[in-house]
JSON list of C-alpha atoms in Angstrom, two decimals:
[
{"chain": "A", "resi": 23, "resn": "MET", "atom": "CA", "xyz": [96.36, 83.13, 102.18]},
{"chain": "A", "resi": 24, "resn": "ALA", "atom": "CA", "xyz": [97.95, 83.09, 105.61]},
{"chain": "A", "resi": 25, "resn": "PRO", "atom": "CA", "xyz": [100.73, 85.56, 106.36]},
{"chain": "A", "resi": 26, "resn": "LYS", "atom": "CA", "xyz": [104.19, 84.02, 106.09]},
{"chain": "A", "resi": 27, "resn": "LEU", "atom": "CA", "xyz": [106.64, 84.51, 108.95]},
{"chain": "A", "resi": 28, "resn": "LEU", "atom": "CA", "xyz": [110.26, 83.59, 109.74]},
{"chain": "A", "resi": 29, "resn": "VAL", "atom": "CA", "xyz": [111.35, 83.01, 113.28]},
{"chain": "A", "resi": 30, "resn": "ALA", "atom": "CA", "xyz": [115.10, 82.99, 113.75]},
{"chain": "A", "resi": 31, "resn": "ASP", "atom": "CA", "xyz": [116.52, 82.21, 117.16]},
{"chain": "A", "resi": 32, "resn": "ASP", "atom": "CA", "xyz": [119.34, 79.92, 118.18]},
{"chain": "A", "resi": 33, "resn": "GLU", "atom": "CA", "xyz": [117.51, 78.98, 121.43]},
{"chain": "A", "resi": 34, "resn": "GLU", "atom": "CA", "xyz": [115.33, 76.05, 120.33]},
{"chain": "A", "resi": 35, "resn": "ILE", "atom": "CA", "xyz": [112.91, 76.23, 123.28]},
{"chain": "A", "resi": 36, "resn": "LEU", "atom": "CA", "xyz": [112.30, 79.96, 122.75]},
{"chain": "A", "resi": 37, "resn": "ARG", "atom": "CA", "xyz": [111.83, 79.38, 119.07]},
{"chain": "A", "resi": 38, "resn": "MET", "atom": "CA", "xyz": [109.36, 76.63, 119.61]},
{"chain": "A", "resi": 39, "resn": "LEU", "atom": "CA", "xyz": [107.42, 78.78, 122.19]},
{"chain": "A", "resi": 40, "resn": "ILE", "atom": "CA", "xyz": [107.21, 81.57, 119.54]},
{"chain": "A", "resi": 41, "resn": "VAL", "atom": "CA", "xyz": [106.18, 79.21, 116.75]},
{"chain": "A", "resi": 42, "resn": "ASP", "atom": "CA", "xyz": [103.58, 77.47, 118.87]},
{"chain": "A", "resi": 43, "resn": "THR", "atom": "CA", "xyz": [102.08, 80.82, 119.98]},
{"chain": "A", "resi": 44, "resn": "LEU", "atom": "CA", "xyz": [101.89, 82.21, 116.46]},
{"chain": "A", "resi": 45, "resn": "GLU", "atom": "CA", "xyz": [100.79, 79.04, 114.69]},
{"chain": "A", "resi": 46, "resn": "ASP", "atom": "CA", "xyz": [97.71, 79.12, 116.87]},
{"chain": "A", "resi": 47, "resn": "ASP", "atom": "CA", "xyz": [96.85, 82.41, 115.06]},
{"chain": "A", "resi": 48, "resn": "GLY", "atom": "CA", "xyz": [97.04, 80.63, 111.64]},
{"chain": "A", "resi": 49, "resn": "TYR", "atom": "CA", "xyz": [100.40, 82.00, 110.30]},
{"chain": "A", "resi": 50, "resn": "GLU", "atom": "CA", "xyz": [102.67, 80.00, 108.03]},
{"chain": "A", "resi": 51, "resn": "ILE", "atom": "CA", "xyz": [106.02, 79.83, 109.79]},
{"chain": "A", "resi": 52, "resn": "ASP", "atom": "CA", "xyz": [109.55, 78.91, 108.77]},
{"chain": "A", "resi": 53, "resn": "GLU", "atom": "CA", "xyz": [112.29, 78.56, 111.36]},
{"chain": "A", "resi": 54, "resn": "ALA", "atom": "CA", "xyz": [115.99, 79.30, 111.41]},
{"chain": "A", "resi": 55, "resn": "SER", "atom": "CA", "xyz": [118.48, 78.37, 114.12]},
{"chain": "A", "resi": 56, "resn": "ASP", "atom": "CA", "xyz": [121.20, 80.77, 113.11]},
{"chain": "A", "resi": 57, "resn": "GLY", "atom": "CA", "xyz": [121.69, 84.04, 111.24]},
{"chain": "A", "resi": 58, "resn": "GLY", "atom": "CA", "xyz": [123.13, 82.41, 108.11]},
{"chain": "A", "resi": 59, "resn": "GLU", "atom": "CA", "xyz": [120.11, 80.13, 107.78]},
{"chain": "A", "resi": 60, "resn": "ALA", "atom": "CA", "xyz": [117.81, 83.08, 108.37]},
{"chain": "A", "resi": 61, "resn": "TYR", "atom": "CA", "xyz": [119.55, 85.18, 105.67]},
{"chain": "A", "resi": 62, "resn": "ASN", "atom": "CA", "xyz": [119.33, 82.34, 103.19]},
{"chain": "A", "resi": 63, "resn": "LEU", "atom": "CA", "xyz": [115.61, 81.88, 103.85]},
{"chain": "A", "resi": 64, "resn": "ILE", "atom": "CA", "xyz": [114.95, 85.54, 103.41]},
{"chain": "A", "resi": 65, "resn": "GLN", "atom": "CA", "xyz": [116.68, 85.40, 100.05]},
{"chain": "A", "resi": 66, "resn": "SER", "atom": "CA", "xyz": [114.43, 82.59, 98.77]},
{"chain": "A", "resi": 67, "resn": "ASN", "atom": "CA", "xyz": [111.08, 83.49, 100.31]},
{"chain": "A", "resi": 68, "resn": "ASP", "atom": "CA", "xyz": [108.71, 86.48, 100.61]},
{"chain": "A", "resi": 69, "resn": "TYR", "atom": "CA", "xyz": [107.99, 86.94, 104.33]},
{"chain": "A", "resi": 70, "resn": "ASP", "atom": "CA", "xyz": [105.35, 89.25, 105.69]},
{"chain": "A", "resi": 71, "resn": "LEU", "atom": "CA", "xyz": [107.39, 89.51, 108.85]},
{"chain": "A", "resi": 72, "resn": "VAL", "atom": "CA", "xyz": [110.79, 88.31, 110.07]},
{"chain": "A", "resi": 73, "resn": "LEU", "atom": "CA", "xyz": [111.40, 87.86, 113.80]},
{"chain": "A", "resi": 74, "resn": "LEU", "atom": "CA", "xyz": [115.19, 87.84, 114.49]},
{"chain": "A", "resi": 75, "resn": "ASP", "atom": "CA", "xyz": [117.21, 87.17, 117.62]},
{"chain": "A", "resi": 76, "resn": "TYR", "atom": "CA", "xyz": [120.00, 89.72, 118.07]},
{"chain": "A", "resi": 77, "resn": "MET", "atom": "CA", "xyz": [122.73, 87.29, 119.11]},
{"chain": "A", "resi": 78, "resn": "MET", "atom": "CA", "xyz": [122.96, 84.15, 116.95]},
{"chain": "A", "resi": 79, "resn": "PRO", "atom": "CA", "xyz": [125.84, 82.08, 115.46]},
{"chain": "A", "resi": 80, "resn": "GLU", "atom": "CA", "xyz": [126.95, 82.38, 111.88]},
{"chain": "A", "resi": 81, "resn": "MET", "atom": "CA", "xyz": [125.53, 85.85, 111.54]},
{"chain": "A", "resi": 82, "resn": "THR", "atom": "CA", "xyz": [124.01, 88.09, 114.24]},
{"chain": "A", "resi": 83, "resn": "GLY", "atom": "CA", "xyz": [120.49, 89.41, 113.69]},
{"chain": "A", "resi": 84, "resn": "LEU", "atom": "CA", "xyz": [121.99, 92.82, 113.19]},
{"chain": "A", "resi": 85, "resn": "GLU", "atom": "CA", "xyz": [124.28, 91.44, 110.38]},
{"chain": "A", "resi": 86, "resn": "VAL", "atom": "CA", "xyz": [121.28, 89.80, 108.73]},
{"chain": "A", "resi": 87, "resn": "ILE", "atom": "CA", "xyz": [119.32, 93.10, 108.85]},
{"chain": "A", "resi": 88, "resn": "LYS", "atom": "CA", "xyz": [122.24, 95.09, 107.37]},
{"chain": "A", "resi": 89, "resn": "LYS", "atom": "CA", "xyz": [122.68, 92.63, 104.49]},
{"chain": "A", "resi": 90, "resn": "VAL", "atom": "CA", "xyz": [118.97, 92.47, 103.74]},
{"chain": "A", "resi": 91, "resn": "ARG", "atom": "CA", "xyz": [118.70, 96.34, 103.75]},
{"chain": "A", "resi": 92, "resn": "ASP", "atom": "CA", "xyz": [121.91, 96.77, 101.78]},
{"chain": "A", "resi": 93, "resn": "GLU", "atom": "CA", "xyz": [120.29, 94.61, 99.08]},
{"chain": "A", "resi": 94, "resn": "GLY", "atom": "CA", "xyz": [117.44, 97.08, 98.85]},
{"chain": "A", "resi": 95, "resn": "LYS", "atom": "CA", "xyz": [114.82, 94.92, 100.51]},
{"chain": "A", "resi": 96, "resn": "GLU", "atom": "CA", "xyz": [113.12, 97.64, 102.36]},
{"chain": "A", "resi": 97, "resn": "GLU", "atom": "CA", "xyz": [109.72, 95.98, 102.00]},
{"chain": "A", "resi": 98, "resn": "VAL", "atom": "CA", "xyz": [110.77, 93.15, 104.38]},
{"chain": "A", "resi": 99, "resn": "LYS", "atom": "CA", "xyz": [109.32, 93.96, 107.83]},
{"chain": "A", "resi": 100, "resn": "ILE", "atom": "CA", "xyz": [111.82, 92.92, 110.56]},
{"chain": "A", "resi": 101, "resn": "MET", "atom": "CA", "xyz": [111.29, 92.62, 114.31]},
{"chain": "A", "resi": 102, "resn": "MET", "atom": "CA", "xyz": [114.36, 92.31, 116.53]},
{"chain": "A", "resi": 103, "resn": "LEU", "atom": "CA", "xyz": [113.76, 90.00, 119.57]},
{"chain": "A", "resi": 104, "resn": "THR", "atom": "CA", "xyz": [116.57, 90.39, 122.04]},
{"chain": "A", "resi": 105, "resn": "ALA", "atom": "CA", "xyz": [117.88, 90.20, 125.56]},
{"chain": "A", "resi": 106, "resn": "LYS", "atom": "CA", "xyz": [119.77, 93.41, 124.77]},
{"chain": "A", "resi": 107, "resn": "ALA", "atom": "CA", "xyz": [117.36, 95.82, 126.48]},
{"chain": "A", "resi": 108, "resn": "GLN", "atom": "CA", "xyz": [119.44, 99.03, 126.52]},
{"chain": "A", "resi": 109, "resn": "LYS", "atom": "CA", "xyz": [118.09, 102.02, 124.64]},
{"chain": "A", "resi": 110, "resn": "LYS", "atom": "CA", "xyz": [121.42, 102.23, 122.69]},
{"chain": "A", "resi": 111, "resn": "ASP", "atom": "CA", "xyz": [120.95, 98.59, 121.40]},
{"chain": "A", "resi": 112, "resn": "GLU", "atom": "CA", "xyz": [117.54, 99.49, 120.10]},
{"chain": "A", "resi": 113, "resn": "GLU", "atom": "CA", "xyz": [118.91, 102.48, 118.42]},
{"chain": "A", "resi": 114, "resn": "VAL", "atom": "CA", "xyz": [121.60, 100.45, 116.71]},
{"chain": "A", "resi": 115, "resn": "ALA", "atom": "CA", "xyz": [119.08, 97.92, 115.50]},
{"chain": "A", "resi": 116, "resn": "ARG", "atom": "CA", "xyz": [116.77, 100.57, 114.17]},
{"chain": "A", "resi": 117, "resn": "GLN", "atom": "CA", "xyz": [119.62, 102.31, 112.39]},
{"chain": "A", "resi": 118, "resn": "ALA", "atom": "CA", "xyz": [120.46, 99.04, 110.81]},
{"chain": "A", "resi": 119, "resn": "GLY", "atom": "CA", "xyz": [116.91, 98.72, 109.46]},
{"chain": "A", "resi": 120, "resn": "ALA", "atom": "CA", "xyz": [114.85, 96.89, 112.14]},
{"chain": "A", "resi": 121, "resn": "ASN", "atom": "CA", "xyz": [111.22, 98.09, 112.01]},
{"chain": "A", "resi": 122, "resn": "TYR", "atom": "CA", "xyz": [110.24, 96.76, 115.44]},
{"chain": "A", "resi": 123, "resn": "TYR", "atom": "CA", "xyz": [112.15, 95.86, 118.63]},
{"chain": "A", "resi": 124, "resn": "ILE", "atom": "CA", "xyz": [110.99, 93.70, 121.57]},
{"chain": "A", "resi": 125, "resn": "SER", "atom": "CA", "xyz": [113.08, 92.88, 124.58]},
{"chain": "A", "resi": 126, "resn": "LYS", "atom": "CA", "xyz": [113.24, 89.45, 126.09]},
{"chain": "A", "resi": 127, "resn": "PRO", "atom": "CA", "xyz": [111.67, 88.18, 128.20]},
{"chain": "A", "resi": 128, "resn": "PHE", "atom": "CA", "xyz": [108.32, 88.88, 126.64]},
{"chain": "A", "resi": 129, "resn": "SER", "atom": "CA", "xyz": [104.90, 87.54, 127.04]},
{"chain": "A", "resi": 130, "resn": "PRO", "atom": "CA", "xyz": [103.78, 85.25, 124.20]},
{"chain": "A", "resi": 131, "resn": "VAL", "atom": "CA", "xyz": [100.36, 86.86, 124.31]},
{"chain": "A", "resi": 132, "resn": "GLU", "atom": "CA", "xyz": [101.86, 90.31, 123.98]},
{"chain": "A", "resi": 133, "resn": "LEU", "atom": "CA", "xyz": [104.05, 89.11, 121.07]},
{"chain": "A", "resi": 134, "resn": "ALA", "atom": "CA", "xyz": [101.03, 87.64, 119.28]},
{"chain": "A", "resi": 135, "resn": "GLU", "atom": "CA", "xyz": [99.17, 90.91, 119.68]},
{"chain": "A", "resi": 136, "resn": "VAL", "atom": "CA", "xyz": [102.17, 92.99, 118.36]},
{"chain": "A", "resi": 137, "resn": "VAL", "atom": "CA", "xyz": [102.52, 90.62, 115.37]},
{"chain": "A", "resi": 138, "resn": "GLU", "atom": "CA", "xyz": [98.80, 90.88, 114.58]},
{"chain": "A", "resi": 139, "resn": "GLY", "atom": "CA", "xyz": [99.08, 94.71, 114.75]},
{"chain": "A", "resi": 140, "resn": "ILE", "atom": "CA", "xyz": [102.14, 94.81, 112.43]},
{"chain": "A", "resi": 141, "resn": "LEU", "atom": "CA", "xyz": [100.45, 92.58, 109.89]},
{"chain": "A", "resi": 142, "resn": "SER", "atom": "CA", "xyz": [97.31, 94.57, 109.87]},
{"chain": "A", "resi": 143, "resn": "GLU", "atom": "CA", "xyz": [99.17, 97.85, 109.13]}
]
């Protein structure tokens, strides 16, 4: 069975680029255009990996992570994808419960390699 991913980003073009890149590797992918939609999808699905943008409408990626972790869902692997490239931003995301952190812009090939590595852990 193919690994199941959630890609949550309010920038449609970037979301499409990520989905197109990862679909080529055979993953089953759901999409969310805001944090509220991402949170609801996480509640009703078992994802092998969630890729969250930091700054989204409804709920930020950070708020989504905090809610998921507060509910005891430690098994959900979460990668933060963000334009916030400061070390302190990464520390805040990791303290909230992000397992992985990638700064934008990133190479689609690099992202695919990182995702493959995470899912093979």
